Every structure is written in C-alpha cells, then in structure tokens.
XYZ file of C-alpha atoms in Angstrom:
708
model
C -44.990 25.311 -26.125
C -44.828 26.921 -23.133
C -47.055 26.513 -20.040
C -50.654 27.715 -20.037
C -51.778 30.172 -17.680
C -53.513 27.902 -15.231
C -50.444 25.296 -15.697
C -48.163 28.037 -14.158
C -47.778 27.282 -10.243
C -45.753 29.875 -7.352
C -42.973 27.454 -6.523
C -43.838 28.228 -2.324
C -45.930 25.597 -3.264
C -43.352 23.249 -2.637
C -42.474 24.955 0.692
C -42.233 21.675 2.141
C -39.462 20.536 -0.256
C -37.490 23.747 0.404
C -37.554 23.564 4.399
C -36.303 19.466 4.408
C -33.498 20.490 1.727
C -32.577 23.404 3.977
C -32.490 21.362 7.286
C -30.073 19.369 5.510
C -28.018 21.915 4.623
C -27.810 23.444 8.088
C -25.351 19.931 8.758
C -23.071 20.590 6.169
C -23.115 24.550 5.882
C -25.224 26.966 8.948
C -24.417 29.964 7.797
C -25.680 29.237 4.137
C -28.513 27.541 5.148
C -29.788 30.513 7.072
C -29.118 32.711 4.392
C -31.914 30.535 2.702
C -34.201 30.333 4.937
C -33.916 34.138 5.556
C -33.898 35.038 1.930
C -36.491 37.286 0.173
C -36.701 36.819 -3.128
C -36.670 40.174 -5.360
C -40.189 38.764 -6.912
C -42.418 35.669 -7.229
C -41.198 32.445 -8.963
C -43.126 30.335 -10.678
C -43.328 26.770 -12.221
C -44.549 24.914 -14.896
C -44.253 21.969 -16.991
C -44.097 21.867 -20.618
C -42.493 19.302 -23.459
C -42.070 17.508 -20.840
C -39.236 20.400 -19.505
C -39.670 22.347 -16.695
C -40.289 25.706 -16.612
C -39.157 28.389 -14.648
C -40.291 32.118 -15.065
C -40.770 35.328 -12.394
C -43.237 37.533 -11.958
C -42.700 41.295 -12.777
C -45.443 43.882 -13.160
C -47.750 40.797 -12.828
C -46.274 39.778 -16.001
C -44.499 36.063 -16.878
C -40.553 36.123 -17.904
C -39.775 32.969 -18.816
C -36.381 31.980 -17.525
C -33.536 30.897 -19.744
C -33.178 27.036 -19.087
C -29.306 26.258 -20.685
C -29.073 23.146 -19.577
C -32.333 20.844 -18.887
C -32.742 17.303 -17.802
C -31.849 15.859 -21.311
C -28.965 18.302 -21.854
C -27.544 17.617 -18.407
C -27.543 13.736 -19.001
C -25.601 14.469 -22.391
C -23.314 16.742 -20.411
C -22.771 13.863 -17.896
C -21.794 10.957 -20.454
C -19.136 13.275 -22.517
C -17.894 13.820 -19.316
C -17.966 10.150 -17.979
C -18.381 8.180 -21.452
C -18.668 4.481 -19.317
C -21.708 6.372 -17.405
C -19.537 5.967 -14.001
C -18.289 9.089 -12.124
C -14.504 8.184 -11.941
C -12.753 11.510 -10.843
C -13.447 14.850 -9.202
C -15.464 17.486 -11.422
C -16.375 21.215 -11.050
C -19.537 22.674 -11.992
C -19.746 26.474 -12.889
C -23.534 27.404 -12.364
C -26.512 26.331 -11.411
C -29.507 26.892 -14.161
C -32.270 24.305 -12.446
C -29.821 22.564 -10.960
C -30.266 19.120 -13.501
C -26.281 18.716 -13.484
C -25.646 18.364 -10.049
C -28.083 16.257 -9.623
C -27.011 14.282 -12.728
C -23.608 14.128 -11.714
C -24.176 13.201 -8.035
C -26.801 10.104 -8.859
C -23.794 8.599 -11.276
C -22.858 4.795 -10.150
C -19.140 5.743 -9.067
C -16.335 3.775 -10.513
C -12.907 4.108 -8.766
C -11.294 1.064 -9.272
C -8.064 1.953 -7.730
C -9.370 2.785 -4.616
C -12.473 0.712 -3.726
C -14.897 3.115 -1.622
C -13.304 5.909 -2.985
C -16.062 8.798 -3.585
C -14.850 11.276 -5.935
C -15.518 14.878 -4.716
C -18.045 17.063 -6.817
C -17.729 21.022 -6.665
C -20.784 22.807 -7.201
C -20.710 26.464 -7.410
C -23.303 29.030 -8.007
C -22.541 33.009 -7.275
C -26.544 33.469 -7.977
C -28.230 32.821 -4.032
C -31.248 33.750 -5.322
C -31.391 31.303 -8.067
C -30.596 28.574 -5.456
C -33.466 29.832 -2.954
C -35.721 28.635 -6.240
C -33.912 25.515 -7.080
C -34.086 24.086 -3.297
C -37.570 24.144 -3.939
C -37.552 22.378 -6.865
C -35.783 19.265 -6.357
C -35.327 16.281 -3.102
C -31.724 17.149 -2.607
C -31.396 16.437 0.981
C -28.860 13.064 -0.258
C -26.909 15.219 -2.293
C -26.933 18.071 -0.056
C -25.751 15.945 3.380
C -23.030 13.412 1.126
C -19.761 14.493 2.089
C -18.051 14.319 -1.458
C -20.654 17.089 -2.429
C -19.397 20.963 -1.869
C -21.816 23.588 -2.312
C -19.633 27.157 -2.808
C -22.905 29.907 -2.869
C -22.492 33.982 -3.282
C -20.820 36.476 -5.497
C -17.290 34.865 -4.276
C -18.584 31.017 -4.402
C -14.990 30.670 -6.336
C -12.719 32.676 -4.159
C -14.503 29.455 -1.521
C -14.137 27.550 -3.779
C -10.275 28.219 -4.215
C -9.814 28.435 -0.098
C -11.628 25.106 0.539
C -9.128 23.231 -1.912
C -6.107 25.129 -0.709
C -7.699 24.723 3.173
C -8.436 20.542 1.948
C -5.559 19.160 0.597
C -6.558 15.840 1.503
C -9.690 16.506 -0.854
C -8.356 15.408 -4.503
C -8.491 18.634 -6.871
C -10.497 18.748 -9.938
C -9.770 18.191 -13.809
C -12.768 18.096 -15.183
C -15.160 21.171 -15.379
C -18.417 22.209 -16.672
C -19.545 25.856 -17.232
C -22.882 26.005 -16.788
C -23.257 29.876 -16.128
C -19.992 31.756 -17.422
C -21.065 34.554 -14.993
C -19.759 32.612 -12.348
C -15.929 33.071 -13.159
C -15.783 36.547 -11.287
C -12.488 38.616 -12.574
C -11.436 36.116 -15.456
C -10.479 33.004 -12.669
C -11.022 29.549 -14.229
C -11.030 26.132 -13.766
C -7.103 26.567 -13.979
C -6.933 29.395 -11.660
C -8.478 27.858 -9.052
C -6.763 24.563 -9.012
C -3.252 25.902 -9.349
C -3.830 28.379 -6.394
C -4.949 25.317 -4.767
C -1.327 23.022 -6.104
C 0.647 26.167 -5.712
C -0.687 25.897 -1.882
C 0.539 22.478 -1.379
C 3.511 22.824 -2.605
C 4.281 25.816 -0.470
C 2.790 24.199 2.854
C 4.824 20.879 1.782
C 7.487 22.872 1.427
C 7.555 24.465 5.027
C 6.055 21.509 7.085
C 9.631 19.931 5.487
C 11.695 22.518 6.318
C 10.008 22.598 10.162
C 10.412 18.950 10.052
C 13.890 19.074 8.725
C 14.816 21.447 11.689
C 12.725 19.161 14.259
C 14.782 16.020 13.235
C 18.018 17.653 12.999
C 19.367 16.462 15.951
C 17.369 13.341 16.476
C 19.086 9.712 17.580
C 17.335 7.109 15.853
C 19.234 4.325 18.197
C 19.098 6.603 21.232
C 15.497 6.810 20.861
C 15.206 3.024 19.622
C 16.961 1.712 23.001
C 16.152 4.574 25.447
C 13.463 2.311 27.714
C 12.594 5.113 29.831
C 9.468 5.918 27.573
C 7.394 4.699 25.117
C 7.516 4.933 21.808
C 5.751 7.400 19.358
C 4.932 4.972 16.091
C 3.101 6.179 13.359
C 0.850 3.509 11.009
C -0.451 5.052 7.055
C -2.893 2.674 5.827
C -5.945 3.615 3.820
C -9.287 2.834 4.156
C -10.222 1.930 0.575
C -8.478 -1.670 0.874
C -10.690 -4.315 2.256
C -7.496 -5.752 4.120
C -5.144 -3.669 5.277
C -6.770 -1.193 6.767
C -7.646 -3.585 9.460
C -4.011 -5.600 9.451
C -2.814 -1.639 10.045
C -4.716 -1.438 12.938
C -3.549 -4.894 14.610
C -0.064 -4.288 14.069
C -0.664 -0.949 16.207
C -2.843 -2.274 18.709
C 0.548 -5.128 18.838
C 2.573 -2.331 19.094
C 0.403 -0.848 21.789
C 0.423 -4.147 23.849
C 4.097 -3.561 24.282
C 3.750 -0.141 25.456
C 4.143 2.063 22.658
C 2.154 5.562 21.649
C 0.015 4.426 18.032
C -1.048 7.001 15.375
C -2.869 5.656 13.255
C -2.932 7.876 9.895
C -6.190 6.886 7.784
C -8.837 9.267 5.212
C -11.187 10.417 7.323
C -14.326 10.396 4.670
C -14.790 8.672 1.708
C -14.331 11.837 -0.183
C -10.705 12.288 0.797
C -7.524 11.187 -0.553
C -4.470 10.932 1.456
C -1.005 12.469 -0.254
C 2.678 13.369 0.940
C 1.483 16.811 2.943
C -1.090 14.962 4.620
C 1.613 12.364 5.834
C 4.299 15.342 6.652
C 1.747 17.181 8.906
C 0.986 14.075 10.540
C 5.022 13.930 11.614
C 5.094 17.302 12.910
C 2.258 16.884 14.422
C 2.885 13.188 16.056
C 6.767 13.715 16.186
C 6.713 9.740 15.051
C 10.097 7.557 16.223
C 9.162 5.183 13.208
C 6.694 5.067 10.635
C 4.963 1.832 9.276
C 2.828 1.189 6.319
C 1.609 -2.385 4.655
C 2.962 -2.284 0.675
C 4.321 1.427 0.332
C 8.046 2.009 1.092
C 9.090 5.447 1.931
C 10.640 6.490 -1.549
C 6.880 6.815 -2.732
C 6.492 9.825 -0.751
C 7.948 13.199 -0.401
C 8.321 15.127 2.848
C 8.518 12.018 5.523
C 11.732 12.633 7.665
C 14.354 10.528 6.766
C 16.342 9.858 10.107
C 13.765 7.933 11.936
C 12.724 4.079 10.678
C 10.380 3.455 7.969
C 9.022 -0.486 7.822
C 7.193 -1.369 4.548
C 5.081 -4.835 5.659
C 4.545 -6.563 2.428
C 1.361 -8.147 2.249
C 0.694 -8.152 -1.442
C 2.636 -8.814 -4.247
C 2.574 -5.726 -6.143
C 4.521 -4.603 -9.016
C 5.395 -1.697 -7.619
C 7.328 -3.191 -4.521
C 8.589 -6.281 -6.374
C 11.002 -3.688 -8.880
C 14.123 -1.916 -9.129
C 13.110 1.468 -8.633
C 11.522 -0.021 -5.143
C 15.313 -1.619 -4.325
C 17.055 1.511 -5.146
C 14.632 3.734 -2.637
C 15.626 2.110 0.211
C 18.161 4.540 2.584
C 20.082 3.630 5.760
C 16.558 3.437 8.034
C 14.392 1.509 5.513
C 13.034 -1.459 6.376
C 11.271 -3.601 5.110
C 9.023 -7.344 6.386
C 6.783 -9.760 4.978
C 6.404 -11.468 1.558
C 8.710 -12.311 -1.441
C 12.328 -11.428 0.324
C 14.081 -13.176 -1.944
C 12.889 -11.775 -5.001
C 13.342 -7.917 -3.380
C 16.545 -8.537 -2.132
C 18.316 -10.978 -5.320
C 16.076 -9.857 -7.638
C 15.564 -6.081 -7.178
C 18.424 -4.969 -4.496
C 16.410 -4.805 -1.391
C 19.220 -4.271 1.321
C 19.357 -8.500 2.505
C 20.424 -7.398 6.411
C 17.231 -5.030 6.397
C 14.504 -7.142 5.284
C 12.799 -9.767 7.649
C 10.743 -12.303 6.720
C 7.571 -12.289 8.256
C 3.808 -13.796 7.662
C 0.218 -11.922 7.819
C -0.509 -12.912 12.004
C -3.680 -13.037 14.020
C -4.637 -11.175 16.757
C -6.088 -13.090 19.519
C -8.197 -10.361 21.276
C -10.420 -10.889 18.123
C -10.444 -14.330 17.475
C -10.659 -16.140 20.635
C -12.419 -19.658 21.720
C -16.309 -18.411 23.131
C -19.822 -20.043 23.678
C -21.552 -20.663 20.670
C -25.148 -19.330 20.407
C -27.837 -21.576 19.689
C -28.826 -19.612 16.536
C -25.155 -19.464 15.297
C -25.080 -23.637 15.827
C -27.973 -23.343 13.927
C -26.427 -22.123 10.812
C -22.858 -22.862 11.073
C -22.622 -26.226 12.039
C -21.254 -28.766 9.470
C -18.862 -31.698 9.020
C -16.343 -29.715 7.170
C -16.164 -25.974 6.265
C -13.897 -24.450 3.481
C -13.863 -20.314 3.496
C -12.390 -18.774 0.371
C -13.278 -16.302 -2.040
C -11.866 -18.626 -5.163
C -15.227 -19.655 -6.568
C -14.967 -19.283 -9.992
C -14.251 -22.225 -11.745
C -10.738 -22.560 -13.742
C -12.192 -22.713 -16.961
C -14.144 -19.167 -16.585
C -10.653 -17.820 -15.962
C -9.228 -19.168 -18.719
C -11.795 -17.867 -21.464
C -12.222 -14.744 -19.141
C -8.364 -14.073 -19.856
C -8.730 -14.780 -23.927
C -11.329 -12.297 -23.679
C -8.587 -9.630 -23.049
C -6.585 -10.345 -25.846
C -7.098 -9.412 -29.104
C -4.563 -11.425 -31.190
C -5.981 -15.245 -32.180
C -2.397 -16.369 -31.302
C -2.999 -15.282 -27.891
C -5.892 -17.369 -27.429
C -3.883 -20.600 -28.789
C -1.432 -19.595 -26.569
C -3.483 -19.382 -23.401
C -5.390 -22.764 -24.138
C -1.893 -24.658 -24.762
C -0.784 -23.748 -21.431
C -4.794 -24.521 -20.200
C -4.893 -27.979 -21.530
C -0.900 -28.984 -20.282
C -2.315 -28.060 -16.893
C -5.311 -29.472 -16.858
C -4.102 -32.636 -18.146
C -2.474 -33.157 -14.523
C -5.269 -32.602 -12.508
C -7.329 -34.477 -14.753
C -4.968 -37.405 -13.903
C -5.020 -36.592 -9.770
C -2.120 -34.781 -9.602
C -1.706 -30.992 -8.865
C 1.136 -28.442 -10.031
C 2.483 -25.753 -7.157
C 5.944 -25.146 -8.185
C 7.249 -22.292 -10.296
C 9.439 -24.232 -12.477
C 6.335 -26.600 -13.225
C 4.761 -23.537 -14.992
C 8.122 -22.535 -16.437
C 7.760 -25.676 -18.251
C 4.335 -25.814 -19.461
C 4.915 -21.700 -20.731
C 8.077 -22.381 -22.198
C 6.890 -25.948 -24.516
C 3.151 -23.937 -25.050
C 5.357 -20.870 -26.813
C 7.933 -22.943 -29.137
C 4.663 -25.451 -29.762
C 2.914 -22.005 -31.079
C 6.069 -20.811 -32.325
C 4.995 -17.396 -30.305
C 7.327 -14.975 -28.323
C 6.259 -13.143 -25.071
C 8.475 -10.256 -23.715
C 7.002 -10.532 -20.433
C 6.644 -14.611 -19.422
C 6.282 -13.164 -15.880
C 2.690 -12.387 -16.686
C 1.818 -15.447 -18.054
C 3.204 -17.143 -14.925
C 1.455 -14.648 -12.950
C -2.251 -15.285 -14.415
C -1.306 -19.350 -14.429
C 0.274 -19.833 -10.738
C -1.965 -17.337 -9.023
C -4.755 -17.357 -11.013
C -5.980 -20.548 -12.996
C -4.316 -22.843 -11.068
C -4.736 -21.092 -7.425
C -9.176 -22.139 -8.590
C -7.788 -25.809 -9.906
C -5.740 -26.792 -6.821
C -9.044 -25.723 -4.169
C -11.716 -26.880 -6.233
C -9.477 -30.196 -6.948
C -9.671 -31.027 -2.961
C -13.163 -30.163 -3.518
C -14.612 -32.734 -5.886
C -12.669 -35.384 -3.556
C -14.378 -33.819 -0.362
C -17.645 -33.842 -2.373
C -17.279 -37.719 -2.773
C -17.699 -38.590 0.592
C -21.451 -38.106 2.721
C -20.454 -35.382 4.567
C -22.014 -32.094 5.260
C -19.697 -29.289 3.681
C -20.395 -25.527 3.543
C -18.610 -23.299 1.785
C -18.364 -19.468 2.300
C -17.378 -16.677 0.164
C -17.824 -14.403 -2.623
C -19.433 -16.458 -5.982
C -19.644 -19.884 -4.797
C -23.520 -19.812 -5.543
C -22.606 -19.071 -9.230
C -20.671 -22.454 -9.752
C -22.514 -24.967 -11.243
C -20.545 -27.660 -9.887
C -20.462 -26.755 -6.387
C -22.943 -24.503 -5.877
C -25.623 -26.775 -3.769
C -22.502 -26.361 -0.925
C -22.423 -22.677 -0.881
C -23.887 -20.545 2.115
C -23.309 -16.823 1.748
C -20.392 -14.982 2.631
C -18.976 -14.370 6.084
C -18.337 -11.052 6.011
C -17.012 -10.654 9.706
C -14.995 -11.633 12.573
C -17.870 -12.780 14.858
C -19.240 -15.056 12.008
C -15.882 -16.241 10.999
C -15.247 -17.463 14.975
C -18.482 -19.080 14.801
C -17.901 -20.823 11.339
C -14.317 -22.135 12.646
C -15.813 -23.328 16.033
C -18.700 -24.836 14.422
C -16.829 -26.927 12.163
C -15.738 -30.067 12.969
C -13.000 -29.905 10.020
C -11.928 -26.595 8.488
C -9.777 -27.179 6.085
C -6.777 -24.931 4.452
C -6.051 -25.530 0.633
C -3.701 -23.202 -1.186
C -1.286 -23.661 -4.117
C 1.185 -21.063 -2.014
C 1.395 -23.407 1.094
C -0.980 -23.788 4.079
C 0.801 -21.811 6.518
C -1.715 -18.700 6.425
C -3.083 -15.825 8.545
C -6.767 -17.716 7.927
C -5.616 -20.804 9.678
C -4.002 -18.811 12.579
C -7.160 -16.347 12.841
C -9.182 -19.988 13.037
C -7.054 -22.002 15.289
C -6.771 -18.494 17.681
C -11.073 -18.966 17.400
C -10.611 -22.842 18.923
C -11.082 -24.443 15.186
C -9.812 -27.644 13.838
C -8.106 -27.771 10.179
C -6.696 -30.342 7.785
C -3.957 -28.902 5.188
C -3.310 -29.862 2.111
C 0.510 -30.513 1.796
C 2.761 -29.111 -1.239
C 5.909 -30.050 -2.313
C 7.592 -26.885 -0.438
C 6.336 -28.060 3.127
C 8.702 -30.759 2.841
C 11.346 -28.253 1.074
C 11.481 -26.480 4.125
C 11.899 -29.380 6.355
C 15.022 -30.293 4.524
C 16.566 -26.556 4.572
C 15.638 -26.922 8.927
C 17.638 -30.350 8.629
C 20.521 -28.612 6.798
C 20.601 -25.358 8.995
C 21.379 -28.076 11.504
C 24.495 -29.942 10.003
C 25.861 -26.722 9.377
C 25.904 -25.243 12.646
C 26.858 -28.832 13.885
C 29.785 -28.610 11.456
C 30.070 -24.947 12.154
C 29.767 -24.334 7.920
C 28.708 -20.560 7.722
C 29.479 -19.405 3.842
C 28.370 -21.146 0.442
C 31.884 -21.675 -0.009
C 32.187 -23.350 3.238
C 29.567 -25.592 2.317
C 30.715 -27.008 -1.038
C 33.961 -27.850 0.781
C 32.784 -29.101 3.902
C 29.649 -30.960 3.005
C 29.879 -34.891 3.497
C 26.928 -37.869 2.342
C 24.308 -36.276 4.850
C 24.935 -32.297 3.548
C 24.956 -33.270 0.004
C 21.886 -36.219 0.584
C 20.142 -32.458 1.486
C 21.187 -30.740 -1.299
C 20.187 -33.361 -4.090
C 16.469 -33.621 -1.965
C 16.220 -29.912 -2.543
C 17.883 -29.933 -5.999
C 14.826 -32.688 -6.817
C 11.789 -30.266 -5.539
C 12.893 -27.143 -6.990
C 14.332 -28.158 -10.063
C 17.688 -26.075 -8.994
C 20.111 -26.579 -6.424
C 20.460 -24.209 -3.068
C 23.669 -23.375 -4.240
C 23.349 -22.513 -7.481
C 20.954 -19.527 -7.522
C 23.045 -17.195 -8.887
C 23.667 -15.530 -4.841
C 24.749 -16.351 -2.013
C 22.520 -18.899 -0.327
C 23.877 -19.287 3.711
C 22.211 -16.048 4.499
C 19.187 -16.541 3.104
C 19.189 -19.872 5.582
C 20.196 -18.088 8.104
C 17.409 -15.644 8.425
C 14.863 -18.705 7.983
C 16.482 -20.150 11.254
C 16.848 -16.269 12.723
C 13.076 -16.817 12.535
C 12.667 -20.054 13.653
C 11.655 -21.692 10.203
C 8.143 -20.640 10.785
C 7.307 -19.778 7.563
C 6.110 -23.262 6.511
C 3.318 -25.262 8.002
C 5.352 -28.590 7.947
C 8.331 -26.497 10.299
C 5.648 -24.681 12.320
C 3.648 -27.242 13.433
C 4.729 -30.713 14.869
C 1.225 -31.968 13.875
C 1.603 -31.227 10.999
C 1.971 -35.224 9.277
C -1.142 -35.785 11.376
C -3.438 -33.306 9.482
C -1.689 -32.588 6.371
C -3.165 -34.622 3.231
C -1.063 -34.847 -0.226
C -4.092 -36.383 -2.535
C -7.813 -37.844 -2.472
C -7.025 -40.972 -0.226
C -5.067 -39.062 2.464
C -7.574 -36.488 2.366
C -10.533 -39.170 3.212
C -8.697 -40.647 6.081
C -8.206 -37.711 7.727
C -11.583 -36.825 7.336
C -13.217 -39.928 8.135
C -10.939 -39.961 11.389
C -11.327 -36.897 12.971
C -15.017 -36.592 12.356
C -15.231 -39.262 14.587
C -12.836 -38.897 16.996
C -13.457 -35.703 18.730
C -10.710 -36.273 21.911
C -7.899 -36.305 19.109
C -9.430 -33.240 16.957
C -9.055 -31.611 20.434
C -5.752 -32.632 21.346
C -4.490 -31.546 18.024
C -6.103 -28.123 17.948
C -4.505 -27.257 21.356
C -1.382 -27.783 20.518
C -1.715 -25.998 17.405
C -3.117 -23.436 18.571
C -0.767 -22.834 21.691
C 2.349 -22.457 18.564
C 0.032 -19.644 16.603
C -0.100 -17.711 19.989
C 3.448 -18.447 20.686
C 5.090 -16.732 17.184
C 1.862 -16.016 14.908
C 0.507 -12.923 16.286
C 0.767 -9.357 15.777
C 2.401 -9.070 18.698
C 4.958 -11.226 17.923
C 5.497 -9.535 14.152
C 5.621 -6.237 16.265
C 8.453 -7.731 18.855
C 9.961 -9.439 15.746
C 9.612 -5.662 13.926
C 10.946 -3.831 17.160
C 14.054 -6.247 17.675
C 14.951 -6.558 13.730
C 15.335 -2.882 13.722
C 16.958 -2.010 16.754
C 19.644 -4.211 16.122
C 19.929 -2.891 12.464
C 20.686 0.331 13.817
C 22.925 -0.684 16.211
C 24.942 -2.860 13.974
C 24.911 0.682 11.904
C 26.041 2.517 14.849
C 29.033 0.140 15.676
C 29.985 0.908 11.740
C 29.557 4.254 11.654
C 26.462 4.576 8.938
C 24.318 6.346 10.734
C 25.994 9.672 11.128
C 26.618 9.368 7.989
C 23.041 9.412 6.682
C 22.044 12.201 9.478
C 24.443 14.223 7.985
C 23.420 13.758 4.329
C-alpha cells in the first residue's frame, strides 16, 4: 500500500528539524553544514506513511515517483542484530550508504558494551555519496545527538570513500573498523571496499610508525641516560601514559606526574582525547618525538608491549594490579637494561617470572595530601555523613552469591561439587569465629577438596584467585561488619551494592564518588575501619589519615611476620650477616627463634623458598619496612584488632575518648605524610633509577645497551 494523495506531504514541512540538524552539523563540519544549508534540490520531495513505514517520493513533471527503500526501520534493526547479536555495540562499524537513515540511527542508539575499556565508545563511520539524499534525510530525523557525538563520523559526497580513507590514515588514534554494511553499492567508487579503505589506513600507520621510529633513533642516538638523570641544571622531561578508560589508574597517574612536577620536573600526560579514541604504539611514538622525554612512566604496562618507544631511556612500570600479562614469563623476559618496575608483587615477578631483582622496587600506592587534607566540614556534610563508625568499600556482594556466580560459569557438575567443597571448608572457619588470610591455608583447602572429589585441575592458581581474592575477601570484610552490627553504634556503609545486601542494607548510605565526599566521610566519622585480608596498609587508609580521619585496622597474621622480618634484619646488621649462607652458618638462638616463628606463620621457612632470602629482606629494609601496617605505624597495637572482642573493646574506648583519638590520628597522619605520598614514591623512583643507572655505568652495561 502506498500513501494516498492526501497523505503525501512536502518534506519541507520538516524544515525546523532540518535547520536544527544543520546547526548541530555546523559544530562538527562547518563546510558540510554550509553545503546542506545552501543545497538546491533537483526536485520537490514528498514524505508519507503506509504500512507503518515511512515512504519518500519525488515530484517529476508533476508526478510522484516512489523512491526505493532497501533498508526500512525493521530491516535496520535486523541488520544491527546480525552485526551485534548481543544487542550492544562493541566495536567500530562502517556503513556505506544512507537510504532513509534508519541503519545509521539504529546503530547509534545501540547500547555500548566495551568491557575491556569501560567508557570507550566505538566509532561509527557513516558514508554517503549522495548529498541530495543527505539533505532529504536531515529533514526526517532528529539527529542532533547523532551528529554532535564524537564517535559519529559522517563522510558525504562523491569522494566520501576517499574522505573516510584519509581520515582513518590521519587519525590513527581512532580504532579502524572491521565490520561493514553496504546500503548503497554506488557508495563504493572505483572498486573500493572496506578492505581497501582499512588496508590504506593500516599501511599509513605502519609507514608512520617506521618513520617515527627512525626519527626517534636519530634523536636518541647520542642520548646518555646517566648524564640526563644526574644533571641537576635542568628539569627532567617525564612522560606519563595512561587511559581514560580506567576507573582509578588515570587519577593515580595524574597524582604521580603532579608529584614529579613538585620535585621540579616537566611532565606530559598522554591520555585519549575523547571516548571514541584508543591509543596505540604510534600515538606513543609520536608523543615521544614531540616531547623528547628523559623518562617514561606507566601503570600496569611495560615497554615491551609497545613498538616504537625509545629503548635507551628509563621506562618505569608501576604495578598496581595483579594482571596476567604482567605476572608472566613473557613480561619478565621483556625487561631490558633501562626497564624498571615498582609496586606490588616483587617476589612473584622476580622469582617466578624472571624480572631483574635489582630493577624492581616495592612501592605502595600513596596519597595526594593536596587532595586529601583536613578541612572545615560544612553543616550539610556533617548532617549527611556524621556517624560512629563508617566503612568504605565496593565489596558488598555476599560470599554465597559470589560462589553461585562462579558455579553458574561452570558447565561440568564436577566443578560445582569442587567449588562447593572448598567453600564449605572456608566457611566453616568463619562460622567458628576464625578467618583465613594466608596462601598456604587456601592451598590446603583446595588440595583437600580435589582429593575428596577425585578431580584434577590444570590451573590451581585460578581456584586460588576465586577464593582468596573474591569469596574470602567478602567473608573477611562481612565478618567484621557483623561484629560491628552487634554494637549499639551508628554504622554507615559507603559503596556500590550495599543496598542490595539483605544483611547490611539498613546501613547502606550510597556511593562516595569524589574526593570531597570521601574527605567529609573520613572526618565526620568518629571511627573509620579498614578491613582487608591482604593487610591494612592501603591507599584508602592513607587518604583517610591525610584527610584527618581516625582508623581502626583489622590485623592479619602477615602483620606479625613483617615485625619479625624487621627484627631479623636488625640482628643480621648487628652480626654482619649479608647472605643466606652466612645466616645459616651464624644463626644463634635469637635468629633461629625469628625464623621458626616465620615458619609457623608462613608454613615455610624463610630459607626454604627456593630463592635467596636475604636480598629481598634487604630491599624491605631499604624501604623502611613500610609495606605493612604493623611496621609502618608505632600506633598499630593500639588501633589493630584481630577478632570480635578486640574490635568491641577498641570501639568502646575510641568512640568516647576524643583526645586519645585525636592524638593517635596525628601520629599516624604524620607518618603517612612522611613516606606514603605520591611525592615520596616519585622521589624514591628517581633515586632508584638514578642509582641503578650509575651502577650500570660502573659495570659498563649502558654503553652496550645503547650500541644495541
């Protein structure tokens, strides 16, 4: 059925919508907007509806000629479903041809799903060779949002394919599409297609990377890293690379670079300019050529992951997360003479994956005291956040629910039995009022359950991660909250999902989503609690103390171990013991007592780990034994609690002794400002890298690397 004579309307009745779209287009592409505004159509166009479909026609010699409609709205939805079966856009796509614009609109309105880069919006490449058809379609749709969105790239005109091709080659920070749909075959001119367009861009990227690498090689051919790092007559140029598609790391990089600036250096932050962008090796190489860095810093990534970076300047990776690409043999093998690592996981990286021990410095994520600082709390903030005890965490999902989620991911019934068996053993410890934090305890549960179920797994580490980092994390924290709930105190829980936890929903107070709110929470709460099975020394505590908050800390057996390590080190220094062999030979009753106690805690002797113990102990000593709450704060014994009764006693005392609470806070805060800030980490990083470069020069290593 076609529209009747009476239902056809001139497309110009939608002139207001056209003008609105063109105004939006002018913001993105002034030239194309001017073309549309000045366009004189070859005939009059009509719009009508029939069978629930929009129809277009043109008047030729006073007669209506129906225009083909190969992709109506219903077909557009079907095509989108074939492209993205989940109904969510997950990668770039190119659409050649316009028709009535339904496919453009449908793809733009799809929900975006990019779990590997949360917040990334895959570009949509829309091509039309027919400017007159674009003029018509701009009357039909309200496309202001589509036109102004940075992910939408419209190329119009007879040379639209060449435009898209050149744009991809010139904007290689935007991901190149692999998916394509052809609405109008006439769009592809001179035999072009998606492959020819993208291969042109890929070749352009390859050529630019090769040329940039050659220029960088020439630029750094005579560069001397030692001279640059030790030259105090000029500031260093430090380039930090991060991504806007991280929830925390981009802000951590910001604070790290700010700390380098406070030490007198020049910095450059390299981050995607928009949500549609995704940086690559070429982007980094271009920035290196422009900025000429003396040092590159990056969080959770190492130089070997990217081609084109200069190799004879220091590159520092700060490990802040336990990611498989970092904790791998490939990553260890990729470490060259000027590659440095700081952060977590030194023992695993060095002894299991081959990272050079002399170029790995333990470091914790610190605080930025310019962002977290005691301040006068406004009345509305106090009314909202004041409480007796507060806890900030997103770990709100019950352990049982986490188990059910893991079981749902398994296909074999045997896997369910295994997971339930491990869970039951772990849960029994908590039901008895105890807790689990040590790796060997988890391994014992896993081994026993494997034996009971008569199963074998190729990767036990995966099971360890499920239970130690997910399920036990919830058990440990929620056990503490149950102890607090027994008290007659005002308890506030901040973070995602607490309102959905039936046991603790009554304490849920929403998400603290910025520094100002967190500072107000820390100061307005008489007591903040830090609870983690991985130890209480954590950036959240550093931030809270810097802001002036008071904290109680849940103790772990590992806390006790670090104090013994410190005592053992003091004994070694006093007795001039510097190696494992000397320790074995010279250990007296005191030293043997320390090592026996460490064996009881860790379930393995300090000299039985399969690698040299003393170098790692020396590294911990060089850092002042600050990685653990028990050795970081002299006030630890006063604020730490190991179980229910100690927690109740600590809360009962500090809730009502304002003076003591303030005194403890001052002491712990001073210690944080002394050694747990980004500035402290930046200073330690500079000293660490400089000292190693001087060591390499003394050994003659750096000249060999530069020659290579």
